[in-house]
Amino acid sequence: MAALAASRRRCRLPLYDFLAPRPARIWVRTAASASAQSEPASLPLTEEQRHFLDSALRVNQAGELAAVLIYQAQTPPVIRSHPHLRPLMQHMHDQEAGHFRLFNDLLAKHRVRPTVMYPVWRLAATALGWGTALMGREAAMACTEAVETEIGTHYNDQVRELLAWLRAMEARGERIGPELADLVATLRRIRDEELEHLDHALGNDSKHARPHELLTSVIRGGCRAAIRISERI
Amino acid sequence: MAIPPRIALFRRRIPQSIVRPVIVRHCRCFSSCLRDAQQQKSTSQLDDGLSTTYFGFEKIATGLKEARVGAVFSSVASSYDTMNDLMSLGVHRLWKDYFVRGLDPGTNPLSASPPSNALPRGWNILDVAGGTGDIAFRLLDHASNVHNDYTTRVTVTDINLDMLAEGRKRALATPYARSSRLSFVEANAENLVNIPDNSVDLYTVAFGIRNFTNKEKALREAYRVLRPGGAFACLEFSKVNNTAFDAAYQRWSFGAIPLIGQLVAGDRDSYQYLVESIAQFPNQTEFKDMIMDAGFIVPGRGWEDLSMGIAAIHKGIKPVEGSAPQ
Amino acid sequence: MRKNQIFPNAFLHSSANRVYFVFHACPSPATPSPPQRYPHPPYNIPIAPSNPPGQSLRSNCSNYYSNHLEGTVLSAALTHVPALGFSDAALRAGARDAGYTDATASSMFLPGEGAWELVRWHLVSSREGLGAAWRESWEALEEKEDMAEEQRHKVLKARARQLVVERLRMNTRAGLVARMSEALAIMAQPSHVPAALRELAWLADEFCFLAGDTAVDGSWYAKRGALATVYAAAEMFQMQDGSVEQLDTERFVGDRLDEVETLRKRVDGVGEWLGYTGWSVVNGLRSKGVRI
């Protein structure tokens, strides 16, 4: 809990003005229609786009919360038996903590509400991390593998959707705000870091976990369900 | 006195379209023959590359639409209520009641007036294509009974003299027949010559605008005659918003209504036209856009669906100086 | 700071596709601008320039001028509400003041919804006007890293109290306290209840945002729920408060916030105790050699 409070420390972040709460797309009608534009227009987001981004950020924050807590809970049992894994666990935890801070700031700035299931996910993530760590290093790595696979896929889908928006905006001749482009770049970076965690987990014998298929499929199913729930509420 | 043979010959060659109104009222069976005659005439004109418009599903020269629509309404004038009852199963009365209630015409003379006005001024309402006076009577009743406003007046215009005659006849049963509050004027909605600019508080058109040849022109005329802050209100058949119900509605419209028209009123073609003109009318969003294009401010969503979209009420407000769109 | 910039003060949240815009001329230099912690202001709405190529202007929502019309007429109508109540008569008087006609007042909204739209306008415009109650000295609570948790809560409570009282004072300033029971009756109609509750939730969110609370964890809901309850209770109290300058209402708000604070302390205390006890047990077992 103290670690989480510390993680709420401010950090300098690029600012995503495009996400500013605003109503549905507005426009001005002019009598002289469609005269030549000196520069491409920059329009606010539509209601659907804004709704998508709200739920995307909400899910991302919940996901990073779960990741941080899983690593926090996994670290003591794993390090007790394998002290050489301390730097790796620390590195992964710090990266996740950075992501968590980023999404916290985004949510606060754009007044997006967090998911109602926040305390439930806290408990579940702590229990999952602790449980898999008690089952052994391989099981802990298998848990990491499953979670990172799902999260990586999830971020990939978001990036794909945003890139589709950017393409549509370019096709319409609209100017893409720097903030939106920034967000896409940030999500790509985070996705790559999550996939890097996946590689670490695979490199640490996650496939050797005894009930590997069962464990990973259960965890992946749970992650998918949690993502779907967090998107809505 | 015997008619000289030459003149008799001339009289026999008078085109039937001129004496049509008289003939049609007495014998409806001519309506189909007339339509065939006019169709031959119209196809030859189409080849000259004139602008065309739709009469139901039929493509005709623009100049002919007015006459054709006139023919339809002349033939149904006396049984206009029956026609509406058949087409909407009596619900049109509810729609019209709701339409007028929503407009809430009339101002209580005792309510606070702005300092600029010395005396409370009743509304000046223009009801276009409202020949038989359905809406006009409701408007006047509402103003008188709900707001105790006996100065609000309604001008009913229609392009069809038969419909106006029917309206005048029905007005005799109301208290407004010989008062200055109700007048019947023949006018073309696309060219309201008798109505000065910026003079009308409320412009209503109920189940009429789909028959206009040029709706955009009519909307611009509405914009012209309304005073700043005045309201345009249109009640019209529109597109059903539920797909399943729409399928049933289409079957009813195209299957049953012309048949009922044939059986009850003996005029299948008029009812066929009416049903086709509903299908040809733009949907709610498109019509809202047309209203906005004419310069009106469209409040809220832009329309209100009645009976799941079978009818829709579209409203527009003429902007006041200083807030008009550039 | 954008003090000299003309911008539309837009109402952020559209409910039932209704979006309001209020256009202010340059805000007077005396009134502070909304919080500038983040350079984006939630109140700044970039207006789309004319006809972007290839884009349909006629999208889902009503047009720009429709919103301007509603804003003008409703704000004028609100000045008549003390005399005429939340009713169509007030709406008509407002339309006349704004240069429109009675026909406009009837056609602007769905039949029978005029009174509700007036109430909603009052709720939304007051919520937006709360930005003026924000103080420049109110930095983000999270930025003060040396502040203890308790100190942070105390500061938050004080700011929240000021904001709630300010919002209640808006009711008095607009002369609407006598008409509040009418407004509540309209809000209590079943078709309006969801929208009214949504407005209350947004008001609570506005309180938290302006007070500088940036926590987005589980307490997000608790804080907003508490503030919404306190505000709703205080508004009911205000309706029958006859004290001088409604000081009793302010005292009421203070008392309720104190109760919320006490409750929070107790819940947090229980949580903390459970946490510490749990960890102590785990660590004790670990020290005994149990591999957990």
JSON list of N, CA, C and O in Angstrom, two decimals, chain A residues 168-197:
[
{"chain": "A", "resi": 168, "resn": "ALA", "atom": "N", "xyz": [-7.69, 7.12, -41.12]},
{"chain": "A", "resi": 168, "resn": "ALA", "atom": "CA", "xyz": [-8.95, 7.73, -41.57]},
{"chain": "A", "resi": 168, "resn": "ALA", "atom": "C", "xyz": [-8.85, 9.25, -41.52]},
{"chain": "A", "resi": 168, "resn": "ALA", "atom": "O", "xyz": [-9.35, 9.95, -42.41]},
{"chain": "A", "resi": 169, "resn": "MET", "atom": "N", "xyz": [-8.21, 9.77, -40.49]},
{"chain": "A", "resi": 169, "resn": "MET", "atom": "CA", "xyz": [-8.07, 11.23, -40.39]},
{"chain": "A", "resi": 169, "resn": "MET", "atom": "C", "xyz": [-7.23, 11.76, -41.54]},
{"chain": "A", "resi": 169, "resn": "MET", "atom": "O", "xyz": [-7.56, 12.79, -42.14]},
{"chain": "A", "resi": 170, "resn": "GLU", "atom": "N", "xyz": [-6.14, 11.04, -41.85]},
{"chain": "A", "resi": 170, "resn": "GLU", "atom": "CA", "xyz": [-5.30, 11.50, -42.95]},
{"chain": "A", "resi": 170, "resn": "GLU", "atom": "C", "xyz": [-6.06, 11.46, -44.26]},
{"chain": "A", "resi": 170, "resn": "GLU", "atom": "O", "xyz": [-5.96, 12.36, -45.09]},
{"chain": "A", "resi": 171, "resn": "ALA", "atom": "N", "xyz": [-6.85, 10.39, -44.43]},
{"chain": "A", "resi": 171, "resn": "ALA", "atom": "CA", "xyz": [-7.63, 10.27, -45.66]},
{"chain": "A", "resi": 171, "resn": "ALA", "atom": "C", "xyz": [-8.61, 11.42, -45.80]},
{"chain": "A", "resi": 171, "resn": "ALA", "atom": "O", "xyz": [-8.90, 11.90, -46.90]},
{"chain": "A", "resi": 172, "resn": "ARG", "atom": "N", "xyz": [-9.12, 11.90, -44.66]},
{"chain": "A", "resi": 172, "resn": "ARG", "atom": "CA", "xyz": [-10.08, 13.01, -44.71]},
{"chain": "A", "resi": 172, "resn": "ARG", "atom": "C", "xyz": [-9.39, 14.35, -44.77]},
{"chain": "A", "resi": 172, "resn": "ARG", "atom": "O", "xyz": [-10.05, 15.37, -44.87]},
{"chain": "A", "resi": 173, "resn": "GLY", "atom": "N", "xyz": [-8.09, 14.34, -44.67]},
{"chain": "A", "resi": 173, "resn": "GLY", "atom": "CA", "xyz": [-7.37, 15.60, -44.75]},
{"chain": "A", "resi": 173, "resn": "GLY", "atom": "C", "xyz": [-7.32, 16.36, -43.45]},
{"chain": "A", "resi": 173, "resn": "GLY", "atom": "O", "xyz": [-7.04, 17.55, -43.42]},
{"chain": "A", "resi": 174, "resn": "GLU", "atom": "N", "xyz": [-7.58, 15.68, -42.34]},
{"chain": "A", "resi": 174, "resn": "GLU", "atom": "CA", "xyz": [-7.51, 16.35, -41.05]},
{"chain": "A", "resi": 174, "resn": "GLU", "atom": "C", "xyz": [-6.08, 16.31, -40.52]},
{"chain": "A", "resi": 174, "resn": "GLU", "atom": "O", "xyz": [-5.33, 15.39, -40.82]},
{"chain": "A", "resi": 175, "resn": "ARG", "atom": "N", "xyz": [-5.81, 17.30, -39.69]},
{"chain": "A", "resi": 175, "resn": "ARG", "atom": "CA", "xyz": [-4.48, 17.34, -39.08]},
{"chain": "A", "resi": 175, "resn": "ARG", "atom": "C", "xyz": [-4.51, 16.46, -37.83]},
{"chain": "A", "resi": 175, "resn": "ARG", "atom": "O", "xyz": [-5.43, 16.55, -37.02]},
{"chain": "A", "resi": 176, "resn": "ILE", "atom": "N", "xyz": [-3.49, 15.61, -37.70]},
{"chain": "A", "resi": 176, "resn": "ILE", "atom": "CA", "xyz": [-3.43, 14.74, -36.52]},
{"chain": "A", "resi": 176, "resn": "ILE", "atom": "C", "xyz": [-2.69, 15.48, -35.42]},
{"chain": "A", "resi": 176, "resn": "ILE", "atom": "O", "xyz": [-1.55, 15.88, -35.59]},
{"chain": "A", "resi": 177, "resn": "GLY", "atom": "N", "xyz": [-3.36, 15.66, -34.29]},
{"chain": "A", "resi": 177, "resn": "GLY", "atom": "CA", "xyz": [-2.73, 16.38, -33.20]},
{"chain": "A", "resi": 177, "resn": "GLY", "atom": "C", "xyz": [-1.51, 15.63, -32.68]},
{"chain": "A", "resi": 177, "resn": "GLY", "atom": "O", "xyz": [-1.48, 14.40, -32.71]},
{"chain": "A", "resi": 178, "resn": "PRO", "atom": "N", "xyz": [-0.52, 16.34, -32.17]},
{"chain": "A", "resi": 178, "resn": "PRO", "atom": "CA", "xyz": [0.67, 15.67, -31.67]},
{"chain": "A", "resi": 178, "resn": "PRO", "atom": "C", "xyz": [0.38, 14.74, -30.50]},
{"chain": "A", "resi": 178, "resn": "PRO", "atom": "O", "xyz": [1.05, 13.73, -30.30]},
{"chain": "A", "resi": 179, "resn": "GLU", "atom": "N", "xyz": [-0.69, 15.11, -29.74]},
{"chain": "A", "resi": 179, "resn": "GLU", "atom": "CA", "xyz": [-0.97, 14.30, -28.56]},
{"chain": "A", "resi": 179, "resn": "GLU", "atom": "C", "xyz": [-1.45, 12.91, -28.94]},
{"chain": "A", "resi": 179, "resn": "GLU", "atom": "O", "xyz": [-1.06, 11.91, -28.32]},
{"chain": "A", "resi": 180, "resn": "LEU", "atom": "N", "xyz": [-2.29, 12.85, -29.94]},
{"chain": "A", "resi": 180, "resn": "LEU", "atom": "CA", "xyz": [-2.80, 11.55, -30.35]},
{"chain": "A", "resi": 180, "resn": "LEU", "atom": "C", "xyz": [-1.66, 10.70, -30.89]},
{"chain": "A", "resi": 180, "resn": "LEU", "atom": "O", "xyz": [-1.54, 9.50, -30.58]},
{"chain": "A", "resi": 181, "resn": "ALA", "atom": "N", "xyz": [-0.80, 11.31, -31.69]},
{"chain": "A", "resi": 181, "resn": "ALA", "atom": "CA", "xyz": [0.36, 10.57, -32.20]},
{"chain": "A", "resi": 181, "resn": "ALA", "atom": "C", "xyz": [1.24, 10.10, -31.06]},
{"chain": "A", "resi": 181, "resn": "ALA", "atom": "O", "xyz": [1.75, 8.97, -31.06]},
{"chain": "A", "resi": 182, "resn": "ASP", "atom": "N", "xyz": [1.39, 10.97, -30.05]},
{"chain": "A", "resi": 182, "resn": "ASP", "atom": "CA", "xyz": [2.17, 10.61, -28.86]},
{"chain": "A", "resi": 182, "resn": "ASP", "atom": "C", "xyz": [1.60, 9.39, -28.16]},
{"chain": "A", "resi": 182, "resn": "ASP", "atom": "O", "xyz": [2.34, 8.51, -27.71]},
{"chain": "A", "resi": 183, "resn": "LEU", "atom": "N", "xyz": [0.28, 9.41, -28.04]},
{"chain": "A", "resi": 183, "resn": "LEU", "atom": "CA", "xyz": [-0.35, 8.30, -27.32]},
{"chain": "A", "resi": 183, "resn": "LEU", "atom": "C", "xyz": [-0.10, 7.00, -28.05]},
{"chain": "A", "resi": 183, "resn": "LEU", "atom": "O", "xyz": [0.21, 5.97, -27.43]},
{"chain": "A", "resi": 184, "resn": "VAL", "atom": "N", "xyz": [-0.20, 7.03, -29.36]},
{"chain": "A", "resi": 184, "resn": "VAL", "atom": "CA", "xyz": [0.05, 5.81, -30.13]},
{"chain": "A", "resi": 184, "resn": "VAL", "atom": "C", "xyz": [1.47, 5.35, -29.91]},
{"chain": "A", "resi": 184, "resn": "VAL", "atom": "O", "xyz": [1.73, 4.16, -29.67]},
{"chain": "A", "resi": 185, "resn": "ALA", "atom": "N", "xyz": [2.42, 6.29, -29.94]},
{"chain": "A", "resi": 185, "resn": "ALA", "atom": "CA", "xyz": [3.82, 5.91, -29.73]},
{"chain": "A", "resi": 185, "resn": "ALA", "atom": "C", "xyz": [4.02, 5.33, -28.34]},
{"chain": "A", "resi": 185, "resn": "ALA", "atom": "O", "xyz": [4.73, 4.33, -28.16]},
{"chain": "A", "resi": 186, "resn": "THR", "atom": "N", "xyz": [3.38, 5.95, -27.35]},
{"chain": "A", "resi": 186, "resn": "THR", "atom": "CA", "xyz": [3.53, 5.46, -25.97]},
{"chain": "A", "resi": 186, "resn": "THR", "atom": "C", "xyz": [2.96, 4.05, -25.84]},
{"chain": "A", "resi": 186, "resn": "THR", "atom": "O", "xyz": [3.57, 3.18, -25.21]},
{"chain": "A", "resi": 187, "resn": "LEU", "atom": "N", "xyz": [1.79, 3.84, -26.42]},
{"chain": "A", "resi": 187, "resn": "LEU", "atom": "CA", "xyz": [1.19, 2.51, -26.32]},
{"chain": "A", "resi": 187, "resn": "LEU", "atom": "C", "xyz": [2.07, 1.47, -27.00]},
{"chain": "A", "resi": 187, "resn": "LEU", "atom": "O", "xyz": [2.20, 0.33, -26.53]},
{"chain": "A", "resi": 188, "resn": "ARG", "atom": "N", "xyz": [2.68, 1.86, -28.10]},
{"chain": "A", "resi": 188, "resn": "ARG", "atom": "CA", "xyz": [3.58, 0.93, -28.78]},
{"chain": "A", "resi": 188, "resn": "ARG", "atom": "C", "xyz": [4.76, 0.58, -27.89]},
{"chain": "A", "resi": 188, "resn": "ARG", "atom": "O", "xyz": [5.17, -0.57, -27.78]},
{"chain": "A", "resi": 189, "resn": "ARG", "atom": "N", "xyz": [5.31, 1.61, -27.24]},
{"chain": "A", "resi": 189, "resn": "ARG", "atom": "CA", "xyz": [6.47, 1.38, -26.37]},
{"chain": "A", "resi": 189, "resn": "ARG", "atom": "C", "xyz": [6.08, 0.44, -25.24]},
{"chain": "A", "resi": 189, "resn": "ARG", "atom": "O", "xyz": [6.79, -0.52, -24.91]},
{"chain": "A", "resi": 190, "resn": "ILE", "atom": "N", "xyz": [4.93, 0.71, -24.64]},
{"chain": "A", "resi": 190, "resn": "ILE", "atom": "CA", "xyz": [4.49, -0.12, -23.51]},
{"chain": "A", "resi": 190, "resn": "ILE", "atom": "C", "xyz": [4.26, -1.54, -23.99]},
{"chain": "A", "resi": 190, "resn": "ILE", "atom": "O", "xyz": [4.63, -2.51, -23.31]},
{"chain": "A", "resi": 191, "resn": "ARG", "atom": "N", "xyz": [3.64, -1.68, -25.16]},
{"chain": "A", "resi": 191, "resn": "ARG", "atom": "CA", "xyz": [3.42, -3.02, -25.68]},
{"chain": "A", "resi": 191, "resn": "ARG", "atom": "C", "xyz": [4.73, -3.75, -25.87]},
{"chain": "A", "resi": 191, "resn": "ARG", "atom": "O", "xyz": [4.88, -4.93, -25.52]},
{"chain": "A", "resi": 192, "resn": "ASP", "atom": "N", "xyz": [5.74, -3.03, -26.39]},
{"chain": "A", "resi": 192, "resn": "ASP", "atom": "CA", "xyz": [7.03, -3.68, -26.60]},
{"chain": "A", "resi": 192, "resn": "ASP", "atom": "C", "xyz": [7.66, -4.09, -25.27]},
{"chain": "A", "resi": 192, "resn": "ASP", "atom": "O", "xyz": [8.26, -5.17, -25.17]},
{"chain": "A", "resi": 193, "resn": "GLU", "atom": "N", "xyz": [7.50, -3.23, -24.26]},
{"chain": "A", "resi": 193, "resn": "GLU", "atom": "CA", "xyz": [8.07, -3.59, -22.97]},
{"chain": "A", "resi": 193, "resn": "GLU", "atom": "C", "xyz": [7.36, -4.80, -22.37]},
{"chain": "A", "resi": 193, "resn": "GLU", "atom": "O", "xyz": [8.00, -5.68, -21.76]},
{"chain": "A", "resi": 194, "resn": "GLU", "atom": "N", "xyz": [6.06, -4.88, -22.53]},
{"chain": "A", "resi": 194, "resn": "GLU", "atom": "CA", "xyz": [5.33, -6.04, -22.03]},
{"chain": "A", "resi": 194, "resn": "GLU", "atom": "C", "xyz": [5.79, -7.30, -22.75]},
{"chain": "A", "resi": 194, "resn": "GLU", "atom": "O", "xyz": [5.94, -8.36, -22.14]},
{"chain": "A", "resi": 195, "resn": "LEU", "atom": "N", "xyz": [6.00, -7.19, -24.05]},
{"chain": "A", "resi": 195, "resn": "LEU", "atom": "CA", "xyz": [6.46, -8.37, -24.79]},
{"chain": "A", "resi": 195, "resn": "LEU", "atom": "C", "xyz": [7.88, -8.75, -24.37]},
{"chain": "A", "resi": 195, "resn": "LEU", "atom": "O", "xyz": [8.24, -9.93, -24.39]},
{"chain": "A", "resi": 196, "resn": "GLU", "atom": "N", "xyz": [8.65, -7.74, -23.98]},
{"chain": "A", "resi": 196, "resn": "GLU", "atom": "CA", "xyz": [9.99, -8.03, -23.45]},
{"chain": "A", "resi": 196, "resn": "GLU", "atom": "C", "xyz": [9.88, -8.83, -22.15]},
{"chain": "A", "resi": 196, "resn": "GLU", "atom": "O", "xyz": [10.62, -9.80, -21.93]},
{"chain": "A", "resi": 197, "resn": "HIS", "atom": "N", "xyz": [8.90, -8.45, -21.31]},
{"chain": "A", "resi": 197, "resn": "HIS", "atom": "CA", "xyz": [8.67, -9.23, -20.09]},
{"chain": "A", "resi": 197, "resn": "HIS", "atom": "C", "xyz": [8.30, -10.66, -20.44]},
{"chain": "A", "resi": 197, "resn": "HIS", "atom": "O", "xyz": [8.72, -11.62, -19.77]}
]
